[in-house]
Short mmCIF file of C-alpha atoms in Angstrom, two decimals:
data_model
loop_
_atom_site.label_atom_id
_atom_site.label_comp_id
_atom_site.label_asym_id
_atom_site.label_seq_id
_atom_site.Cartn_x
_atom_site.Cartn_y
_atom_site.Cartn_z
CA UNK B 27 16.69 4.23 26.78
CA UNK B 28 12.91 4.80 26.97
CA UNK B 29 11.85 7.94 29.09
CA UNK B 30 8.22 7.40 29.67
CA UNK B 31 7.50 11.02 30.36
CA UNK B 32 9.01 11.55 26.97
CA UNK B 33 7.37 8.23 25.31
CA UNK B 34 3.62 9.70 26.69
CA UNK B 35 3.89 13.49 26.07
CA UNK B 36 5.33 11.68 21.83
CA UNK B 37 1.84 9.53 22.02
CA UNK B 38 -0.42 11.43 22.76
CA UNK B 39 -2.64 8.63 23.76
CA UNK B 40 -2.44 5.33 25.63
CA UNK B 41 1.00 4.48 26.49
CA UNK B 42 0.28 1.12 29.12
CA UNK B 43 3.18 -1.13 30.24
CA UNK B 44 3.59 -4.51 30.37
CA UNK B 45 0.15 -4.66 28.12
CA UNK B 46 -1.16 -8.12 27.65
CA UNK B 47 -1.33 -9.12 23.73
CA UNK B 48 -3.84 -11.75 24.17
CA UNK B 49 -6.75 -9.27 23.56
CA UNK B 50 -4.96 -8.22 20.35
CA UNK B 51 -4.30 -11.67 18.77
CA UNK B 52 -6.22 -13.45 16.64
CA UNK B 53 -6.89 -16.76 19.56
CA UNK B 54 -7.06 -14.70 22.09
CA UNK B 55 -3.85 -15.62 23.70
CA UNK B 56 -0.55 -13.84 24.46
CA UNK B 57 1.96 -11.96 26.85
CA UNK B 58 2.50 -8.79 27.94
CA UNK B 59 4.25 -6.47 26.03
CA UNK B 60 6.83 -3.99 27.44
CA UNK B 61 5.36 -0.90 26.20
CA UNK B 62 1.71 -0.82 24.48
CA UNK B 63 0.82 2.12 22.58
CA UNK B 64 -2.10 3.88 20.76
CA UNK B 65 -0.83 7.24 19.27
CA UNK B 66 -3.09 9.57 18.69
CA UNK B 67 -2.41 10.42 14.88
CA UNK B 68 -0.66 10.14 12.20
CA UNK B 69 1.81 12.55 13.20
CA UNK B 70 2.02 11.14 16.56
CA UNK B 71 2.16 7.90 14.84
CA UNK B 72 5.82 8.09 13.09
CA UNK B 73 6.99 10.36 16.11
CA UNK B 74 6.76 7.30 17.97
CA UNK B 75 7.89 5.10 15.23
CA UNK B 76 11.30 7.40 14.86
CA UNK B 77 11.46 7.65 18.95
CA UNK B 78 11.20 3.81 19.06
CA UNK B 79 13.57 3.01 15.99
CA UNK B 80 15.96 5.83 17.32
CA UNK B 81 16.80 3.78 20.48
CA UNK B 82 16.73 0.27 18.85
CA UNK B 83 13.02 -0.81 20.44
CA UNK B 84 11.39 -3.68 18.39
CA UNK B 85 7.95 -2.54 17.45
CA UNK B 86 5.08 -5.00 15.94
CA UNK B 87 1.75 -3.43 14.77
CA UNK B 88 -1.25 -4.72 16.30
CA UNK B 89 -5.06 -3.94 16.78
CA UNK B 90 -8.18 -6.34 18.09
CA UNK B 91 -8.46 -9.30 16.84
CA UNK B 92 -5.80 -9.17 14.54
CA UNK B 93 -4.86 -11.76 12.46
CA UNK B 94 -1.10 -12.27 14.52
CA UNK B 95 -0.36 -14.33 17.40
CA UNK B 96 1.46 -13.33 20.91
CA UNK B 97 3.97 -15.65 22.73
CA UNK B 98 2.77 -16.32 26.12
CA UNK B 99 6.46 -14.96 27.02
CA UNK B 100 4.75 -11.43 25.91
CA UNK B 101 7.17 -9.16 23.39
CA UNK B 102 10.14 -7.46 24.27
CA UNK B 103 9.21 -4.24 22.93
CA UNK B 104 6.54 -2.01 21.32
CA UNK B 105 2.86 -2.65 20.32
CA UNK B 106 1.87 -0.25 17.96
CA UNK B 107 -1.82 -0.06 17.61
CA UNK B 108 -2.72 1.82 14.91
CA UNK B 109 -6.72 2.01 14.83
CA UNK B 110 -6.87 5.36 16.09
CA UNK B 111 -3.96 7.26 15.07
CA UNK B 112 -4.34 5.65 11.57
CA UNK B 113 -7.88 5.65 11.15
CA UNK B 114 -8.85 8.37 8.82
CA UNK B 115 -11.25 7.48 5.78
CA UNK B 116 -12.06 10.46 4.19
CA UNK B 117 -14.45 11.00 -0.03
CA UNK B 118 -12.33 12.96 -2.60
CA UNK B 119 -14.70 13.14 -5.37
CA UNK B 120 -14.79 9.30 -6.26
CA UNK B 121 -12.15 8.25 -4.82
CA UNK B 122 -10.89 7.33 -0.97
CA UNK B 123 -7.99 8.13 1.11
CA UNK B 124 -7.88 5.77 4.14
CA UNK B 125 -4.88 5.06 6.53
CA UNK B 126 -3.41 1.76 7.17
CA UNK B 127 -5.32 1.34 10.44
CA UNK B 128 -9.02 1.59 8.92
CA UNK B 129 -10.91 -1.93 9.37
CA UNK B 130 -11.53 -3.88 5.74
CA UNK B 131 -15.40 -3.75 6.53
CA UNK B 132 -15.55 0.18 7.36
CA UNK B 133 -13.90 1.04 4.26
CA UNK B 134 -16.46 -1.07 1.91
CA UNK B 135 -19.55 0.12 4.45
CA UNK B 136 -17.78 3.71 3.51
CA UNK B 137 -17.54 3.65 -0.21
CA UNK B 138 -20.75 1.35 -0.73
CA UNK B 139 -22.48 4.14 1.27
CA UNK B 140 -20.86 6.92 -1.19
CA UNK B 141 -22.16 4.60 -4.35
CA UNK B 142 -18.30 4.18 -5.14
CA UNK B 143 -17.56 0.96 -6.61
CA UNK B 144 -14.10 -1.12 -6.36
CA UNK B 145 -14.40 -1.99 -2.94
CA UNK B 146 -17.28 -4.75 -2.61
CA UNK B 147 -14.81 -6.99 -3.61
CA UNK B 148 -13.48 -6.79 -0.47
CA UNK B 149 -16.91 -7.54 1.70
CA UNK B 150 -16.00 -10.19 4.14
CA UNK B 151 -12.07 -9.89 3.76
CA UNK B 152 -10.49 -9.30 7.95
CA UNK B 153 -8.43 -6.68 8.99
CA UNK B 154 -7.08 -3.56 8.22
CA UNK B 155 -6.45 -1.75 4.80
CA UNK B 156 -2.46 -1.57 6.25
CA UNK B 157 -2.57 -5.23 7.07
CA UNK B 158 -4.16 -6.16 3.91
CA UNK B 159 -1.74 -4.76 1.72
CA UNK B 160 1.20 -6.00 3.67
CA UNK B 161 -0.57 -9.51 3.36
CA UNK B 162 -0.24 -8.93 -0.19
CA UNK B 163 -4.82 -8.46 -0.44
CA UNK B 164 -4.41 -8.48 -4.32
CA UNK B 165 -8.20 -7.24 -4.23
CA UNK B 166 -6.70 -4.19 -2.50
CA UNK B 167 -3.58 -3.75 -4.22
CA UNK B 168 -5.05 -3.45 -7.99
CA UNK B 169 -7.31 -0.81 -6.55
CA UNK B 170 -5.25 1.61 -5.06
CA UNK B 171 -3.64 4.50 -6.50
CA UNK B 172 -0.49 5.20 -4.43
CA UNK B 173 0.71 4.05 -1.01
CA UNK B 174 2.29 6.37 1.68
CA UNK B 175 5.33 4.12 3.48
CA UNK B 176 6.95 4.98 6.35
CA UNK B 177 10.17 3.16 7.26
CA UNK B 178 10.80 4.43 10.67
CA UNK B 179 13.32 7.41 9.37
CA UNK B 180 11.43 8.57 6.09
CA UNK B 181 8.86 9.06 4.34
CA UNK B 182 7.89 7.96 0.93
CA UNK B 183 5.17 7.56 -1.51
CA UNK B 184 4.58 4.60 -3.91
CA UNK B 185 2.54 3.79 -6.99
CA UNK B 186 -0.36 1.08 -6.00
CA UNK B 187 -1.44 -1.54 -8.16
CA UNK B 188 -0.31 -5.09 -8.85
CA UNK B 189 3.15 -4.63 -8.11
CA UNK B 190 2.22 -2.72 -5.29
CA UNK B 191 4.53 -5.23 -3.11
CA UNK B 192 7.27 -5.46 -5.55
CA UNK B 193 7.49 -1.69 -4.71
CA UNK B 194 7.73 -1.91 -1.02
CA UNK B 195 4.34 -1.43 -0.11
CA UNK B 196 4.27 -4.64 2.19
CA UNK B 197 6.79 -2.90 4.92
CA UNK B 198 5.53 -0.26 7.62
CA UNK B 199 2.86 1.37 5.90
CA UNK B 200 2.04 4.91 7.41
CA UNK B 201 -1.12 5.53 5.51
CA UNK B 202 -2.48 4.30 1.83
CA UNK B 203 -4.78 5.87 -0.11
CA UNK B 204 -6.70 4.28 -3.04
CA UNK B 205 -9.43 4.72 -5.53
CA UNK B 206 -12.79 2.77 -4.64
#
């Protein structure tokens, strides 16, 4: 059972109920779900994840304008909205750590803006860097380093690359990191 108290003071964000999807899906269309969430970090990010998974509450990862679309019936469980609790893009020397949630665009405006190269590949490409690399973004994949996966108990980090997927790299990502 979901204590909201609880759910809220785990968030440390957002935490809206019966949240319509529609502004989250790619047409624009969609029902509520029961719980919408926007945690604020990555900490606060797989605390909710474990929460959630610990009392059996589907969860589906979403952000605006998404590439996903909502049943009208809504979701009977968690939206996940990982923008701001995954959002970090950060220079280490020439390369980039970014989290899952970081928009496709920022990340190229990011590293073009640095003079790194790898990433103009990627100009134009929706979405996040999380969602791109669950889609299987081969332009992504070859280009980063190692991928930090969270499975809603543990933690664990992957090598990146072309078999980036074969690895399990396209299943709840908690953050990636790459070089660009």
């Amino acid at each position: 059972m979901v204590v909201l108290d609880e759910l809220r003071r785990i968030v440390r964000g957002p935490v809206r109920l019966a949240e319509p999807l529609g502004p989250y899906s790619a047409l624009g269309v969609g029902g509520p779900a029961d719980y919408y969430l926007e945690p604020a970090g990555r900490a606060a990010v797989i605390a909710s994840l474990r929460y959630l998974t610990a009392r059996g509450v589907p969860v589906i990862l979403v952000r605006r304008g998404a590439n996903f679309l909502a049943s009208d019936d809504g979701f009977r469980g968690a939206a996940l909205n990982v923008e701001t609790g995954l959002g970090g893009l950060a220079a280490e020397g020439t390369r980039v750590r970014v989290e899952a949630g970081v928009p496709l665009a920022r990340l190229v405006d990011f590293a073009v803006g640095r003079s790194l190269a790898g990433t103009e590949i990627l100009a134009g490409e929706s979405g996040t860097v999380g969602g791109a690399l669950i889609r299987g973004l081969e332009a992504l994949a070859s280009r980063t380093e190692e991928i930090g996966i969270f499975d809603g108990q543990r933690e664990r980090t992957v090598p990146g690359g072309r078999d980036a997927s074969a690895a399990g790299a396209g299943r709840s990502l908690s953050r990636s990191s790459g070089t660009a």
